[in-house]
Coordinates of C-alpha atoms in Angstrom, one line a residue:
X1 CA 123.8 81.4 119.8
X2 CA 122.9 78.3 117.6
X3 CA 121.6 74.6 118.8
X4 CA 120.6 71.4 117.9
X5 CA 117.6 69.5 117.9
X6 CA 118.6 65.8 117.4
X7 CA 116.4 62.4 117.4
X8 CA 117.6 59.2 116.6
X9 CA 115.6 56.1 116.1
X10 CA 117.5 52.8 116.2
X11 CA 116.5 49.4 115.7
X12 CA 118.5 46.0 115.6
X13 CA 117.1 42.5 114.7
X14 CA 119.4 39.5 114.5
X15 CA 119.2 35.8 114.6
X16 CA 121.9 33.0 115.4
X17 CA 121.6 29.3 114.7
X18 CA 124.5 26.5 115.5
X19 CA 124.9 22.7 115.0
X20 CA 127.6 20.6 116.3
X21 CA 128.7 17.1 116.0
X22 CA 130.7 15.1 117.8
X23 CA 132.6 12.6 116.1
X24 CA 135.7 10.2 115.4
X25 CA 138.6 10.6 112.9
X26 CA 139.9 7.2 113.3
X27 CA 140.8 6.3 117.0
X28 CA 140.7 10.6 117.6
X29 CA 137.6 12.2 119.5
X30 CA 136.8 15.7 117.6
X31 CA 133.8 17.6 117.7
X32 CA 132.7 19.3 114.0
X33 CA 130.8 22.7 114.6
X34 CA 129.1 25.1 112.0
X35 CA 126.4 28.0 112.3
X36 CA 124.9 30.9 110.8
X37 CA 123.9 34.6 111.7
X38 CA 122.0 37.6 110.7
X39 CA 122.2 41.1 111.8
X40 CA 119.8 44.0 110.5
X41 CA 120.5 47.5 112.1
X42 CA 118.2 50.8 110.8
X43 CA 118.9 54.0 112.2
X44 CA 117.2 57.2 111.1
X45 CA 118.6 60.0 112.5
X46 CA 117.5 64.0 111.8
X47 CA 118.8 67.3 113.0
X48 CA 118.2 70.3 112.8
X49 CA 120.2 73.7 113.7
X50 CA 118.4 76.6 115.6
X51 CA 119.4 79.7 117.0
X52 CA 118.6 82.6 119.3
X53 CA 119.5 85.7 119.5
X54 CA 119.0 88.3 122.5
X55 CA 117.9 92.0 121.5
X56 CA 119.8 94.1 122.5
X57 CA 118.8 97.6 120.4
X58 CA 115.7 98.1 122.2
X59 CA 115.3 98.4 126.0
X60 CA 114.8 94.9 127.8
X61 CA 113.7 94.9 131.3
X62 CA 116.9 93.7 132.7
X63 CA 119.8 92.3 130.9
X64 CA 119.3 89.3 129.8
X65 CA 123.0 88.2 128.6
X66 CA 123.2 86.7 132.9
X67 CA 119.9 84.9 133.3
X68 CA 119.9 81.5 133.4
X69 CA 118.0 79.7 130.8
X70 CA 114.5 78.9 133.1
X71 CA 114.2 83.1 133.7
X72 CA 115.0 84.3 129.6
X73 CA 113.4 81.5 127.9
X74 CA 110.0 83.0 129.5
X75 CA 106.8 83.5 127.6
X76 CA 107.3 87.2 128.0
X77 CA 110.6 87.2 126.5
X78 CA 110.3 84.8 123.4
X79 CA 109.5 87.2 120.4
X80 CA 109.9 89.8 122.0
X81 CA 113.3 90.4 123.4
X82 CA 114.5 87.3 122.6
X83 CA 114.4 86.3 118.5
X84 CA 114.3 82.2 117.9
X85 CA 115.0 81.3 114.4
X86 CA 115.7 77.8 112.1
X87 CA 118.5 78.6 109.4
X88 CA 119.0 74.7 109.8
X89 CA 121.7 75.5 107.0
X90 CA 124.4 72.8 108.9
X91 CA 121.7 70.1 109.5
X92 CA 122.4 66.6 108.1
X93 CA 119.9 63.9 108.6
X94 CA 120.3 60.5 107.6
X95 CA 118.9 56.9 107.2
X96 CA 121.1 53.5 107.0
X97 CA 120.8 50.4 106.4
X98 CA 123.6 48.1 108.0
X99 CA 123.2 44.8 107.4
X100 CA 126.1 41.7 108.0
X101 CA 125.5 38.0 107.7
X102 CA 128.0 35.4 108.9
X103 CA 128.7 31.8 108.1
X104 CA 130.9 29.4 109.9
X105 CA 132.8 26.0 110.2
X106 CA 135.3 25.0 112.7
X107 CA 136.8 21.7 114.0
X108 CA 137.7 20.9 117.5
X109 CA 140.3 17.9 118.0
X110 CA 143.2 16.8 120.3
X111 CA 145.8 15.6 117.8
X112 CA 148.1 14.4 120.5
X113 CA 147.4 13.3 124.2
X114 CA 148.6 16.7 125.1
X115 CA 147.6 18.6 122.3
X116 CA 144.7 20.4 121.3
X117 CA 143.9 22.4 118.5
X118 CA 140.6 24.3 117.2
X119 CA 140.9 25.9 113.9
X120 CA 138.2 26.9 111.1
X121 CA 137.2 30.2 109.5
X122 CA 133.9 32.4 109.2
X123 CA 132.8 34.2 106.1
X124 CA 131.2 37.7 106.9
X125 CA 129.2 40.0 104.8
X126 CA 128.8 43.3 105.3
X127 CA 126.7 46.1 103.5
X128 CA 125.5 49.5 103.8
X129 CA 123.4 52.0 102.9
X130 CA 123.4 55.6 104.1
X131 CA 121.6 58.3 102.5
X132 CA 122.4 61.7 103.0
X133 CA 119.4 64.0 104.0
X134 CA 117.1 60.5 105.1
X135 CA 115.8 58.2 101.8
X136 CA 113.1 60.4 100.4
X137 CA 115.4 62.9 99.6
X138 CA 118.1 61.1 98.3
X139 CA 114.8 59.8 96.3
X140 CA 114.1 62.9 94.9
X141 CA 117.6 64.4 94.5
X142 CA 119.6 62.3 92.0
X143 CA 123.1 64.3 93.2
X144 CA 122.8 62.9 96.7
X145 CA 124.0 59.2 95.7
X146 CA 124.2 57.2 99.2
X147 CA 127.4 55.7 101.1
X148 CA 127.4 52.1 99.8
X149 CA 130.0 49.2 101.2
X150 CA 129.9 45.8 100.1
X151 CA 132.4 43.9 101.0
X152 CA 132.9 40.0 101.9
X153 CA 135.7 39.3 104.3
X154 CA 137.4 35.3 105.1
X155 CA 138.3 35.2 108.7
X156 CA 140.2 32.2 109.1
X157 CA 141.2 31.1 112.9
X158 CA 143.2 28.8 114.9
X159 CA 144.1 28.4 118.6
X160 CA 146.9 25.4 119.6
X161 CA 146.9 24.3 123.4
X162 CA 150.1 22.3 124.5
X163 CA 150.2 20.6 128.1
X164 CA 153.4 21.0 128.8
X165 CA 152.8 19.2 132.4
X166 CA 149.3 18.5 134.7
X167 CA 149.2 22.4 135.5
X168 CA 151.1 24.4 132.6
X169 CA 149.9 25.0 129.5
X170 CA 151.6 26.9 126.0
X171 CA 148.8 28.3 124.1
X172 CA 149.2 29.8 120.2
X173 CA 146.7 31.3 118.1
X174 CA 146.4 33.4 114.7
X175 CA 142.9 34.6 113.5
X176 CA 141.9 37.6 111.3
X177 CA 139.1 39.9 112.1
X178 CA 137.6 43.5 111.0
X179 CA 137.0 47.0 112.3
X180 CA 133.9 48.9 110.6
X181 CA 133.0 52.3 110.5
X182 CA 129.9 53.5 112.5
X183 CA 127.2 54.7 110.5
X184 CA 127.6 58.3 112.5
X185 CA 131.4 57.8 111.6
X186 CA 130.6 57.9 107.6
X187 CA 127.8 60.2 107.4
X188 CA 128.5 64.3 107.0
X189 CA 127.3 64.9 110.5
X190 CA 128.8 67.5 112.6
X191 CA 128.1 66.6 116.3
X192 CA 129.6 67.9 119.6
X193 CA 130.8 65.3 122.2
X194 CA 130.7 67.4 125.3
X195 CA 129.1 71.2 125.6
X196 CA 131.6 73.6 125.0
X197 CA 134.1 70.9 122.9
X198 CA 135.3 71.2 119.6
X199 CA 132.8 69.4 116.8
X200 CA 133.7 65.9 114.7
X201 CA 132.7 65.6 111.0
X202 CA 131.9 62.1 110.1
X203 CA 134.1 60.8 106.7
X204 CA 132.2 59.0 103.7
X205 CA 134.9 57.8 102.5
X206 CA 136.0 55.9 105.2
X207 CA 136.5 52.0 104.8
X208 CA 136.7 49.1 106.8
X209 CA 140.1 47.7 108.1
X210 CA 141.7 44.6 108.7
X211 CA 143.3 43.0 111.4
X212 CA 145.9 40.3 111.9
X213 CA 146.6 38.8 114.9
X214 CA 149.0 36.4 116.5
X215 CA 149.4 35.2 120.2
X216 CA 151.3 32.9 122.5
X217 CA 151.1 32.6 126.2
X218 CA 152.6 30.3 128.6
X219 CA 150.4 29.7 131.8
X220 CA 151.2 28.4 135.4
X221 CA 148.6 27.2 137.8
X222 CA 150.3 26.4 141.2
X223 CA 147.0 25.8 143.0
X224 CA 143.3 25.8 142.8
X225 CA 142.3 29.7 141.7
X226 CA 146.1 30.8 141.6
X227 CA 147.8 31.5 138.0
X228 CA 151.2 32.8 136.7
X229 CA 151.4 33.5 133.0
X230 CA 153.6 35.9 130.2
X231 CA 151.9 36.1 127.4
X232 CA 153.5 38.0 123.8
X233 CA 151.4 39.4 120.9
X234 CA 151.4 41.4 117.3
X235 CA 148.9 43.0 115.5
X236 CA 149.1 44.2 111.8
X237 CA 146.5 46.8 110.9
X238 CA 146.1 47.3 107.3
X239 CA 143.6 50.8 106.6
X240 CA 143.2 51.4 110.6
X241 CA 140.4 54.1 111.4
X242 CA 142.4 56.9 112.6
X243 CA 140.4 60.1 114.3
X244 CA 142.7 63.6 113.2
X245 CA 141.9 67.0 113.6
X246 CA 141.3 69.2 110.9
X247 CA 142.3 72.7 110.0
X248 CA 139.0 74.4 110.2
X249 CA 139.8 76.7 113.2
X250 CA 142.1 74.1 114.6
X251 CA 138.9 72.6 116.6
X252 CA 137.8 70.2 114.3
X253 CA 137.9 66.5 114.5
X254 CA 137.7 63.8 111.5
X255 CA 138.2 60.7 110.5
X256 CA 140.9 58.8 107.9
X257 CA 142.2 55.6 107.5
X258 CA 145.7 54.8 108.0
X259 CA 147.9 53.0 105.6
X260 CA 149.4 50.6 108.1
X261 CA 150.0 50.1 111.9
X262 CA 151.9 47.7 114.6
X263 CA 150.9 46.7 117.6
X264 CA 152.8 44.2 119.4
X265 CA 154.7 43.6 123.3
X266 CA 153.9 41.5 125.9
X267 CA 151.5 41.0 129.1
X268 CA 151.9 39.7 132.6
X269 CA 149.4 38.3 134.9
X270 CA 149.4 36.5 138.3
X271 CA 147.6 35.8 141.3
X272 CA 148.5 34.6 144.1
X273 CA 146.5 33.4 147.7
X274 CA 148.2 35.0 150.8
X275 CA 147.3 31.4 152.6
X276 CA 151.0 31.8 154.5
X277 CA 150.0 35.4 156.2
X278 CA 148.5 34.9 160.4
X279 CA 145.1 35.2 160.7
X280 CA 142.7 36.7 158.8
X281 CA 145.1 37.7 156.5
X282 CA 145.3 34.2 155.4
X283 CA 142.2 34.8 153.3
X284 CA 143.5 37.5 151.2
X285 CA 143.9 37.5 147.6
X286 CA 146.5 40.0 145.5
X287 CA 146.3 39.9 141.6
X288 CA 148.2 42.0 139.2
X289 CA 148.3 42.7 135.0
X290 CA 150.5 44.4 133.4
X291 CA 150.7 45.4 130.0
X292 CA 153.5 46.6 128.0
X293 CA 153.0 47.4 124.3
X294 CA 154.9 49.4 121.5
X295 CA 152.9 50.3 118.8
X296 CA 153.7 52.7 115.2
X297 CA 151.2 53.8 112.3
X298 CA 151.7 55.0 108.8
X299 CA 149.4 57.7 107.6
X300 CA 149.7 58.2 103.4
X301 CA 150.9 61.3 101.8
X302 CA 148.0 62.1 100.6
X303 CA 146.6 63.5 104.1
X304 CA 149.8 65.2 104.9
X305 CA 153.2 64.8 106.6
X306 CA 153.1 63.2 109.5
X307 CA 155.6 62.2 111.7
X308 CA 157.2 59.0 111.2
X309 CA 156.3 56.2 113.9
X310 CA 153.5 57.6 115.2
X311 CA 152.0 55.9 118.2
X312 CA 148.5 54.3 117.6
X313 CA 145.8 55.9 118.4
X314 CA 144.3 55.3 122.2
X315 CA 147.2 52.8 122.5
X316 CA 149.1 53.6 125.8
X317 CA 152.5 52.6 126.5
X318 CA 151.5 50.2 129.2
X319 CA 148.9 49.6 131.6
X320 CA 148.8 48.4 135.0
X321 CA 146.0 46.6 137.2
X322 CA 146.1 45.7 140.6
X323 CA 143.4 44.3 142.7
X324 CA 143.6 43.0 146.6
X325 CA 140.2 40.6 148.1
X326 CA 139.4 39.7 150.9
X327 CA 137.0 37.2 152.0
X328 CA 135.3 36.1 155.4
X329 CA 136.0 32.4 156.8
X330 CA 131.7 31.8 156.3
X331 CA 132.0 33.7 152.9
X332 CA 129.6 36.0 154.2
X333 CA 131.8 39.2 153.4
X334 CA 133.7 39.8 150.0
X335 CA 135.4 43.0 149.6
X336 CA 137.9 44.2 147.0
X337 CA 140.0 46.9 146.1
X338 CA 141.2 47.9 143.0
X339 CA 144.4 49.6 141.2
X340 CA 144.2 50.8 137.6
X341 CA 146.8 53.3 136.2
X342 CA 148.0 53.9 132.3
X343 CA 150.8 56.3 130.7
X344 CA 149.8 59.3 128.4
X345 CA 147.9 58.2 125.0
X346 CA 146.8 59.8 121.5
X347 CA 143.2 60.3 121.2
X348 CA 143.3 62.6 118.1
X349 CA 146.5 63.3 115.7
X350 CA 147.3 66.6 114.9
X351 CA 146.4 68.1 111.4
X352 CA 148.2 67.5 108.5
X353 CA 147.5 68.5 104.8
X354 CA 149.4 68.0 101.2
X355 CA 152.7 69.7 101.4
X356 CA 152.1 71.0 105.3
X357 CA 153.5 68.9 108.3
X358 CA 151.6 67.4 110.5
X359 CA 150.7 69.9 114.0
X360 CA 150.5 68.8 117.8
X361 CA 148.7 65.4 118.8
X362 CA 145.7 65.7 120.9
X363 CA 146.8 64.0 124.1
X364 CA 145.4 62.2 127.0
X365 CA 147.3 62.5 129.9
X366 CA 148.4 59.1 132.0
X367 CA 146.2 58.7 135.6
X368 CA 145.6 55.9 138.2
X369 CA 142.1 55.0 139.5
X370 CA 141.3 53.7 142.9
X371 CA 138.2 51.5 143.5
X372 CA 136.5 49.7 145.8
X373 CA 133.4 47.4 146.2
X374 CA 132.1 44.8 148.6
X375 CA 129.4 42.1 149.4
X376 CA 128.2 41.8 152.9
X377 CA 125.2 39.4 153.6
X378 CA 123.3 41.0 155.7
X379 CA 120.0 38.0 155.8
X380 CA 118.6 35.1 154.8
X381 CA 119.2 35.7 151.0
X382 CA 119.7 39.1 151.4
X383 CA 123.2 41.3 150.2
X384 CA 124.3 44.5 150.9
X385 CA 126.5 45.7 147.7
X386 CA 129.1 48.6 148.2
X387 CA 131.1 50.2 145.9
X388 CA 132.8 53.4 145.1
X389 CA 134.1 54.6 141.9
X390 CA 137.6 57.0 141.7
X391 CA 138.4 57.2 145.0
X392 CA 141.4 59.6 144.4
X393 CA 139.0 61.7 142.7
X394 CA 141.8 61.7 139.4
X395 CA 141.5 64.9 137.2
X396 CA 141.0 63.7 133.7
X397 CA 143.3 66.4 131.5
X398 CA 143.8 66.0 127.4
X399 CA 146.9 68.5 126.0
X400 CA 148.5 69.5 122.6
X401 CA 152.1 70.3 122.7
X402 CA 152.9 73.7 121.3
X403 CA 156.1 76.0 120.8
X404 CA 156.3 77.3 124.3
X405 CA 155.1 74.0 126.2
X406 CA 151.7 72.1 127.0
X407 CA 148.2 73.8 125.8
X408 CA 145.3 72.3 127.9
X409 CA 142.7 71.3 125.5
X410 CA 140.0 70.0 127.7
X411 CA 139.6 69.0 131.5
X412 CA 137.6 67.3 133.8
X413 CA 136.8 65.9 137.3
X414 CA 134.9 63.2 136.8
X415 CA 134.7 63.2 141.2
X416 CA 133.8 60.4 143.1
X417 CA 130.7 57.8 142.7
X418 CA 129.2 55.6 145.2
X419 CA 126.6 53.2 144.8
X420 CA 124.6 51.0 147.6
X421 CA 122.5 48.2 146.9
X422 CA 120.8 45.7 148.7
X423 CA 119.3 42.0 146.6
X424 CA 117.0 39.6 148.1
X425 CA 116.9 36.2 146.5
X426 CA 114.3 33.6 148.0

């Protein structure tokens, strides 16, 4: 039986600096804003593999296959009928350097008596250095060259507000941004999410995507804390990061990125105070999102044949949220309850190689979460906080789709949390 001793050490410095001006083009108010970061991430990580093996050709004193770990990991046993080695043969330790630095400019103006717009762009940097085996032996072993990325990305931005009338509002906006791969993501690691689960393999090669993004919502406020909006976007992915699984065993997971993807549809939202129910009911409050989306990806030849029109990965279908509050007349009690449901979802596509069609998706099945949490003062500047977590208690369940029906890949119930709480503020 083998495992893994891991450490990691992380550490993150970064520093943010912003100006603004407010100014006048001509008769127009506008406001002229610019500012600069810094991020510096290290992370050191080693591992190494161990392994132990029970005896079984001599004559233990009971067997020790069924004893839990505290009983056969004993003084008595180690060495004797129980052999602990280091092969360390599948260890891969590894330092990085992650570094980004940003620089921006945008301007802030109403170009109309109803119209405002704020548009500018911010210029990120982004490099990295990972070195296989940690940086003294990429030092001394001129084969192991590092993982380097330098790249320099324009993100250009702009958000349009119309007021259509004194409580509606038509909102556009278009802005480019970025998805990197984690360090743990591009290094040759093999780790293991969950005991018991199949292993991912990080992917040098990986490299970052790009994102573009447009918006428009249309947005009704009634009254005071009340709102009824439809809302539309797309999203064009160029060189998404895509998770597959590999054909080692069938129980290996990977990274590659995607040619292209989509990602567009459109969202809902209201809420709405129930001031017109008898009563107490009058202070109730119902809210609800929901979330439609169609999505599609295009994975290149190269890794295989995969179905056309793929859904995205971790997109679902749609997604629903519901909430109903209630409140006390002295605002001394605030309680809420909470809906969340979404349909079944990719997390892993199936594998694929040259020439060989692509096998079953890995796939998360659809569920609805209950919560609940309330505020009750209970003293002078004291709150008691309730809340409780999966109330249906919802089994989490992830399948792959196979010739004579659903294969169960992994399951869990994740059961039901509470948490109580009391603050005191003076």
């Amino acid at each position: 039986t083998d495992f893994w001793y891991r450490t990691l050490d992380d550490s993150q410095r970064s520093l943010q600096a912003d100006w603004q001006l407010p100014t006048r083009l001509l008769w127009t108010p506008m406001t002229f804003k610019v500012g600069a970061a810094v991020r510096q991430k290290r992370r050191s990580f080693f591992a190494y593999q161990g392994s132990f093996n029970i005896d079984l050709t001599s004559q233990p004193p009971a067997d020790l296959r069924y004893l839990p770990p505290e009983l056969l990991f004993t003084p008595e046993n180690l060495g004797t009928w129980v052999q602990v080695g280091f092969p360390g043969a599948s260890s891969q330790p590894y330092d990085a350097n992650d570094d980004v630095t940003a620089t921006y400019g945008l301007v802030d103006i109403n170009i109309a008596s109803r119209v405002r717009l704020v548009a500018g762009a911010r210029m990120e940097n982004w490099s990295i250095d990972l070195f296989d085996g940690g940086r003294a032996r990429a030092a001394q072993d001129s084969t192991r060259i590092p993982v380097t990325r330098r790249v320099s990305d324009l993100l250009p931005s702009a958000n349009l507000t119309v007021a259509l009338t004194e409580r509606m509002n038509l909102r556009l906006a278009a802005f480019q941004s970025v998805s990197r791969p984690d360090t743990r993501e591009l290094s040759r690691d093999e780790y293991v999410e969950t005991s018991g689960s199949c292993g991912t393999i990080g992917n040098p090669d990986l490299q970052r995507g790009v994102v573009y993004n447009a918006d428009s919502r249309v947005e009704w406020y009634p009254r005071a804390g009340e709102v009824l909006s439809m809302s539309g976007f797309y999203k064009y992915f160029k060189d998404p990061l895509l998770r597959t699984v590999s054909g080692r065993n069938g129980c290996t997971y990977g990274y590659i990125n995607g040619a292209a993807a989509e990602n567009f549809g459109v969202e809902f939202d209201v809420r709405k105070d129930l001031t017109f129910l008898p009563g107490a009911l009058e202070r109730l409050t119902v809210a609800s999102n929901v979330t439609i989306v169609r999505s599609s990806v295009t994975i290149a030849p190269i890794f295989g044949t995969f179905t056309p029109g793929l859904d995205l990965e971790g997109q679902s279908p749609y997604l629903v949220n519901g909430s109903v509050s209630w409140r006390s007349a002295n605002g001394g009690v605030n309680a809420t309850m909470l809906y969340n449901r979404f349909a079944d979802r990719v997390v892993r596509y199936g594998f694929a190689s040259a020439g060989v069609s692509q096998g079953p998706n890995v796939i998360e099945r659809g569920r609805g979460t209950l919560d609940g949490k309330a505020q009750i003062a209970i003293g002078r500047g004291a709150t008691l906080s309730l809340a409780a977590r999966n109330i249906t208690n919802v089994r989490v369940q992830f399948v792959q789709a196979v010739d004579i029906g659903n294969d169960i890949t992994g399951r869990s119930v994740p059961g039901i949390n509470f948490n109580v709480g009391v603050s005191i503020v003076r």
